[in-house]
Amino acid sequence: MERCHAHEDLELSYRAQLRGWKAAYIEDLVVPEELPVSIDAYRRQQSRWATGSFQSAFLLLIPVMRSSNRMAVKFQAAVHLVAYGVGPVMLVQLACYPLLLVVFAHQKLELPWYIKDAAAVAILVGISPWIGFMVAQVRQGRRWWAGVPSLLCQVVGPACRSTP
């Protein structure tokens, strides 16, 4: 690798796939993991992962888009590489809703098609982690809603952070 940063495993896997290597997901493989011992440790871990993910995105998005992969694969890779950007996008989206409601409700205007399409894509990207989590639960033989409390902690917990 040319550079070393906080997300070298992500970068290495993308570089290998760009060079033609094939990846396989082994669903029943169990590996040891180390969970953060506190909320603060979890926030630091997520910050490191977000930083590394964006570093990888800056290095790899253009090569991925120029690759010979199908457009669906390129889209999925782009969403994966910038996934930590969902939070700020959702905040901007949330901040725009009151303005849109006021402007379009009083003037009987309709949103242009491209704004509707962009909003639909933003919503789909925002809920994709939830959908992936539900699919993983079902594939493991569990009910899809079994882990919703822990998923809510992952989503709501970082949002409640009050100090940098």
XYZ file of N, CA and C in Angstrom:
492
model
N 0.842 -1.188 0.000
C 0.000 0.000 0.000
C 0.879 1.241 0.000
N 0.369 2.256 -0.649
C 1.131 3.495 -0.741
C 1.123 4.274 0.574
N -0.003 4.216 1.261
C -0.143 4.969 2.501
C -0.733 4.057 3.568
N -0.498 4.422 4.796
C -1.068 3.658 5.899
C -1.956 4.604 6.707
N -3.159 4.191 6.981
C -4.055 5.038 7.755
C -4.974 4.178 8.602
N -5.965 4.790 9.184
C -6.799 4.124 10.180
C -7.692 3.029 9.618
N -7.801 2.924 8.327
C -8.724 1.956 7.741
C -8.037 1.134 6.660
N -6.821 0.677 6.956
C -6.041 -0.016 5.930
C -6.700 -1.304 5.460
N -7.493 -1.956 6.311
C -8.172 -3.185 5.873
C -9.209 -2.890 4.796
N -9.931 -1.797 4.937
C -10.909 -1.402 3.930
C -10.212 -1.056 2.616
N -9.155 -0.262 2.719
C -8.419 0.129 1.518
C -7.836 -1.097 0.817
N -7.248 -1.998 1.577
C -6.639 -3.195 0.991
C -7.679 -4.053 0.280
N -8.850 -4.216 0.873
C -9.871 -5.047 0.232
C -10.357 -4.426 -1.075
N -10.509 -3.106 -1.108
C -10.920 -2.460 -2.357
C -9.825 -2.543 -3.414
N -8.582 -2.332 -3.018
C -7.480 -2.403 -3.988
C -7.364 -3.820 -4.563
N -7.541 -4.824 -3.723
C -7.477 -6.210 -4.206
C -8.597 -6.478 -5.207
N -9.806 -6.019 -4.907
C -10.922 -6.232 -5.822
C -10.728 -5.463 -7.122
N -10.140 -4.262 -7.049
C -9.872 -3.493 -8.267
C -8.843 -4.182 -9.153
N -8.004 -5.006 -8.552
C -6.995 -5.736 -9.331
C -7.486 -7.122 -9.761
N -8.768 -7.379 -9.566
C -9.354 -8.616 -10.066
C -9.505 -9.737 -9.067
N -9.094 -9.555 -7.848
C -9.261 -10.594 -6.846
C -10.749 -10.719 -6.509
N -11.167 -11.904 -6.170
C -12.551 -12.146 -5.783
C -12.628 -12.320 -4.273
N -13.658 -11.770 -3.685
C -13.868 -11.880 -2.240
C -15.018 -12.840 -1.970
N -14.960 -13.517 -0.855
C -16.035 -14.424 -0.456
C -16.404 -14.119 0.990
N -17.674 -14.117 1.248
C -18.166 -13.895 2.609
C -18.537 -15.241 3.193
N -17.896 -15.608 4.268
C -18.164 -16.883 4.916
C -19.037 -16.592 6.124
N -20.313 -16.869 5.959
C -21.310 -16.440 6.941
C -21.159 -17.110 8.308
N -20.755 -18.362 8.353
C -20.699 -19.059 9.627
C -19.313 -19.043 10.280
N -18.394 -18.248 9.755
C -17.072 -18.122 10.352
C -17.155 -17.221 11.581
N -16.647 -17.692 12.695
C -16.684 -16.926 13.937
C -15.275 -16.445 14.241
N -15.139 -15.162 14.488
C -13.840 -14.595 14.827
C -13.970 -13.833 16.137
N -12.891 -13.789 16.925
C -12.974 -13.040 18.178
C -13.038 -11.539 17.899
N -13.733 -10.840 18.741
C -13.805 -9.391 18.609
C -13.660 -8.762 19.989
N -13.271 -7.542 19.971
C -13.106 -6.807 21.217
C -14.033 -5.610 21.179
N -15.013 -5.598 22.065
C -15.970 -4.510 22.099
C -15.436 -3.358 22.947
N -15.771 -2.135 22.578
C -15.369 -1.001 23.420
C -15.982 -1.138 24.812
N -15.219 -0.747 25.813
C -15.656 -0.952 27.191
C -16.525 0.178 27.725
N -16.587 1.295 27.004
C -17.400 2.417 27.471
C -17.968 3.167 26.268
N -18.915 4.031 26.546
C -19.499 4.852 25.475
C -18.419 5.739 24.862
N -17.546 6.280 25.691
C -16.485 7.140 25.172
C -15.547 6.351 24.254
N -15.216 5.122 24.638
C -14.366 4.278 23.792
C -15.082 3.948 22.487
N -16.390 3.723 22.565
C -17.165 3.462 21.354
C -17.149 4.674 20.427
N -17.329 5.861 20.980
C -17.313 7.084 20.165
C -15.946 7.291 19.517
N -14.876 7.027 20.269
C -13.531 7.156 19.687
C -13.335 6.144 18.563
N -13.800 4.905 18.774
C -13.691 3.879 17.749
C -14.450 4.304 16.488
N -15.672 4.777 16.650
C -16.465 5.207 15.505
C -15.813 6.389 14.790
N -15.201 7.281 15.541
C -14.503 8.418 14.948
C -13.319 7.936 14.105
N -12.556 6.978 14.635
C -11.430 6.411 13.871
C -11.928 5.739 12.598
N -12.992 4.966 12.722
C -13.520 4.265 11.564
C -14.053 5.245 10.523
N -14.733 6.282 10.964
C -15.261 7.282 10.026
C -14.114 7.989 9.309
N -13.090 8.371 10.059
C -11.932 9.040 9.456
C -11.274 8.141 8.421
N -11.041 6.903 8.780
C -10.413 5.963 7.855
C -11.277 5.673 6.643
N -12.582 5.596 6.851
C -13.485 5.349 5.737
C -13.441 6.498 4.737
N -13.425 7.737 5.226
C -13.341 8.879 4.322
C -11.963 8.970 3.664
N -10.910 8.609 4.391
C -9.588 8.571 3.772
C -9.578 7.572 2.618
N -10.178 6.412 2.853
C -10.251 5.403 1.788
C -11.105 5.902 0.632
N -12.187 6.594 0.937
C -13.050 7.126 -0.126
C -12.290 8.123 -0.989
N -11.526 9.014 -0.360
C -10.755 9.991 -1.133
C -9.726 9.307 -2.033
N -9.157 8.216 -1.564
C -8.164 7.495 -2.361
C -8.783 6.608 -3.435
N -9.952 6.063 -3.171
C -10.445 4.972 -4.004
C -11.698 5.254 -4.824
N -12.431 6.313 -4.533
C -13.677 6.528 -5.275
C -13.444 6.690 -6.778
N -12.458 7.464 -7.162
C -12.203 7.657 -8.591
C -11.761 6.349 -9.254
N -10.797 5.604 -8.685
C -10.461 4.311 -9.309
C -11.648 3.349 -9.384
N -12.505 3.356 -8.355
C -13.682 2.472 -8.387
C -14.616 2.892 -9.519
N -14.866 4.187 -9.656
C -15.768 4.671 -10.698
C -15.198 4.447 -12.105
N -13.893 4.452 -12.233
C -13.264 4.207 -13.543
C -13.089 2.722 -13.845
N -13.361 1.867 -12.892
C -13.161 0.430 -13.089
C -14.177 -0.128 -14.076
N -13.975 -1.366 -14.467
C -14.878 -2.016 -15.423
C -16.050 -2.701 -14.732
N -16.222 -2.484 -13.454
C -17.342 -3.095 -12.733
C -18.671 -2.528 -13.221
N -19.737 -3.297 -12.965
C -21.077 -2.840 -13.326
C -21.435 -1.592 -12.521
N -22.374 -0.797 -13.041
C -22.785 0.433 -12.374
C -23.359 0.148 -10.985
N -24.082 -0.960 -10.832
C -24.642 -1.302 -9.525
C -23.531 -1.545 -8.503
N -22.447 -2.180 -8.924
C -21.309 -2.433 -8.041
C -20.627 -1.117 -7.666
N -20.489 -0.236 -8.627
C -19.877 1.074 -8.369
C -20.723 1.879 -7.386
N -22.044 1.843 -7.570
C -22.941 2.564 -6.659
C -22.827 2.011 -5.249
N -22.843 0.689 -5.128
C -22.734 0.055 -3.815
C -21.401 0.406 -3.147
N -20.327 0.419 -3.911
C -19.014 0.771 -3.362
C -18.998 2.222 -2.898
N -19.586 3.110 -3.685
C -19.618 4.527 -3.302
C -20.413 4.719 -2.019
N -21.565 4.063 -1.914
C -22.383 4.167 -0.698
C -21.606 3.623 0.500
N -20.920 2.498 0.301
C -20.149 1.889 1.385
C -19.012 2.800 1.843
N -18.300 3.386 0.904
C -17.140 4.207 1.258
C -17.521 5.511 1.955
N -18.670 6.059 1.637
C -19.075 7.329 2.261
C -20.225 7.141 3.254
N -20.385 5.919 3.749
C -21.505 5.611 4.645
C -21.525 6.473 5.902
N -20.372 6.855 6.407
C -20.348 7.681 7.611
C -20.826 9.109 7.334
N -21.034 9.453 6.086
C -21.579 10.762 5.747
C -23.087 10.824 5.868
N -23.729 9.696 6.173
C -25.180 9.654 6.284
C -25.674 10.578 7.400
N -24.978 10.624 8.512
C -25.418 11.468 9.632
C -25.546 12.934 9.247
N -24.485 13.542 8.719
C -24.611 14.940 8.303
C -25.652 15.155 7.209
N -25.776 14.212 6.279
C -26.787 14.344 5.228
C -28.187 14.318 5.837
N -28.386 13.437 6.806
C -29.693 13.366 7.457
C -29.988 14.643 8.237
N -28.981 15.256 8.840
C -29.199 16.519 9.546
C -29.588 17.636 8.579
N -28.927 17.697 7.437
C -29.280 18.696 6.423
C -30.702 18.438 5.923
N -30.999 17.182 5.676
C -32.331 16.812 5.221
C -33.384 17.216 6.255
N -33.121 16.941 7.506
C -34.046 17.304 8.580
C -34.224 18.814 8.675
N -33.119 19.550 8.520
C -33.196 21.006 8.584
C -33.985 21.588 7.416
N -33.993 20.916 6.283
C -34.712 21.416 5.100
C -36.215 21.139 5.141
N -36.647 20.150 5.879
C -38.062 19.791 5.885
C -38.990 20.940 6.269
N -38.739 21.649 7.370
C -39.668 22.745 7.718
C -39.776 23.796 6.610
N -38.650 24.147 6.019
C -38.662 25.130 4.934
C -39.473 24.616 3.749
N -39.248 23.383 3.378
C -39.993 22.809 2.256
C -41.487 22.756 2.551
N -41.831 22.387 3.771
C -43.247 22.319 4.127
C -43.903 23.694 4.042
N -43.241 24.691 4.572
C -43.802 26.046 4.564
C -43.920 26.568 3.139
N -42.863 26.486 2.374
C -42.847 27.052 1.020
C -43.832 26.331 0.104
N -43.800 25.012 0.099
C -44.609 24.279 -0.861
C -46.056 24.109 -0.402
N -46.339 24.146 0.879
C -47.710 24.002 1.347
C -48.528 25.261 1.078
N -47.933 26.426 1.280
C -48.679 27.675 1.118
C -48.813 28.093 -0.338
N -47.917 27.694 -1.179
C -47.961 28.140 -2.571
C -48.485 27.062 -3.511
N -48.920 25.939 -2.974
C -49.443 24.839 -3.778
C -48.472 24.441 -4.896
N -47.197 24.453 -4.573
C -46.164 24.068 -5.524
C -45.842 22.590 -5.364
N -45.291 22.023 -6.416
C -44.848 20.634 -6.346
C -43.336 20.600 -6.536
N -42.685 19.713 -5.810
C -41.241 19.588 -5.925
C -40.850 19.115 -7.323
N -39.742 19.629 -7.845
C -39.249 19.119 -9.129
C -38.870 17.639 -9.003
N -38.928 16.915 -10.110
C -38.662 15.478 -10.095
C -37.283 15.151 -9.546
N -36.271 15.980 -9.859
C -34.911 15.653 -9.420
C -34.753 15.809 -7.911
N -35.507 16.713 -7.300
C -35.460 16.834 -5.831
C -36.158 15.643 -5.204
N -37.268 15.211 -5.789
C -37.953 14.018 -5.282
C -37.043 12.791 -5.380
N -36.385 12.636 -6.529
C -35.491 11.489 -6.714
C -34.305 11.543 -5.762
N -33.724 12.734 -5.581
C -32.590 12.876 -4.660
C -33.020 12.567 -3.228
N -34.227 13.006 -2.855
C -34.732 12.719 -1.504
C -34.951 11.220 -1.322
N -35.474 10.559 -2.348
C -35.694 9.113 -2.267
C -34.373 8.368 -2.109
N -33.350 8.772 -2.867
C -32.033 8.134 -2.750
C -31.453 8.381 -1.363
N -31.576 9.615 -0.850
C -31.051 9.933 0.482
C -31.738 9.092 1.551
N -33.040 8.902 1.418
C -33.764 8.085 2.393
C -33.318 6.626 2.305
N -33.180 6.101 1.080
C -32.739 4.716 0.915
C -31.335 4.503 1.471
N -30.451 5.448 1.223
C -29.096 5.336 1.764
C -29.142 5.396 3.288
N -29.994 6.254 3.816
C -30.103 6.396 5.271
C -30.626 5.149 5.965
N -31.531 4.425 5.307
C -32.097 3.233 5.953
C -31.371 1.953 5.559
N -30.400 2.034 4.657
C -29.714 0.819 4.222
C -29.026 0.060 5.358
N -28.412 0.733 6.353
C -27.848 -0.058 7.458
C -28.909 -0.849 8.214
N -30.095 -0.273 8.373
C -31.185 -0.973 9.061
C -31.614 -2.195 8.252
N -31.748 -2.028 6.948
C -32.162 -3.150 6.098
C -31.118 -4.259 6.138
N -29.848 -3.890 6.042
C -28.783 -4.876 6.125
C -28.785 -5.617 7.450
N -29.042 -4.889 8.521
C -29.106 -5.507 9.840
C -30.262 -6.501 9.915
N -31.418 -6.126 9.383
C -32.577 -7.030 9.411
C -32.318 -8.284 8.585
N -31.705 -8.126 7.423
C -31.381 -9.283 6.584
C -30.415 -10.208 7.323
N -29.409 -9.623 7.979
C -28.443 -10.437 8.725
C -29.124 -11.193 9.860
N -30.069 -10.565 10.538
C -30.793 -11.244 11.624
C -31.558 -12.454 11.078
N -32.271 -12.259 9.980
C -33.068 -13.332 9.393
C -32.163 -14.463 8.905
N -31.033 -14.125 8.297
C -30.122 -15.157 7.782
C -29.492 -15.971 8.905
N -29.443 -15.403 10.103
C -28.911 -16.138 11.249
C -30.008 -16.911 11.983
N -31.216 -16.915 11.428
C -32.316 -17.671 12.027
C -33.012 -16.928 13.153
N -32.777 -15.646 13.293
C -33.418 -14.852 14.336
C -34.562 -14.046 13.734
N -35.419 -13.550 14.597
C -36.449 -12.630 14.125
C -35.790 -11.311 13.769
N -36.263 -10.651 12.725
C -35.611 -9.440 12.231
C -35.588 -8.329 13.265
N -36.543 -8.299 14.158
C -36.610 -7.215 15.141
C -35.859 -7.522 16.426
N -35.219 -8.689 16.523
C -34.568 -9.112 17.764
C -33.458 -8.162 18.219
N -32.751 -7.574 17.305
C -31.640 -6.711 17.692
C -31.913 -5.234 17.559
N -33.178 -4.848 17.364
C -33.504 -3.431 17.186
C -33.054 -2.576 18.373
N -33.198 -3.029 19.633
C -32.719 -2.177 20.737
C -31.225 -1.839 20.626
N -30.409 -2.824 20.265
C -28.979 -2.520 20.149
C -28.707 -1.633 18.945
N -29.456 -1.809 17.883
C -29.289 -0.945 16.712
C -29.678 0.490 17.049
N -30.753 0.648 17.816
C -31.152 1.990 18.235
C -30.061 2.651 19.072
N -29.397 1.877 19.909
C -28.293 2.433 20.700
C -27.164 2.913 19.796
N -26.905 2.202 18.723
C -25.845 2.605 17.801
C -26.217 3.874 17.052
N -27.492 4.066 16.784
C -27.919 5.238 16.030
C -28.169 6.427 16.946
N -28.919 6.201 18.022
C -29.300 7.292 18.912
C -28.137 7.711 19.811
N -27.344 6.753 20.249
C -26.226 7.060 21.145
C -25.280 8.110 20.607
N -24.732 7.917 19.408
C -23.823 8.935 18.869
C -24.514 10.276 18.621
N -25.820 10.246 18.332
C -26.540 11.492 18.089
C -26.694 12.312 19.366
N -26.644 11.643 20.502
C -26.821 12.342 21.780
C -25.521 12.916 22.318
N -24.478 12.771 21.608
C -23.181 13.284 22.041
C -23.245 14.804 22.152
N -22.903 15.325 23.306
C -23.081 16.755 23.520
C -21.784 17.552 23.497
N -20.649 16.864 23.660
C -19.373 17.580 23.653
C -18.428 16.932 22.662
N -17.542 17.709 22.047
C -16.602 17.121 21.080
C -15.552 16.259 21.731
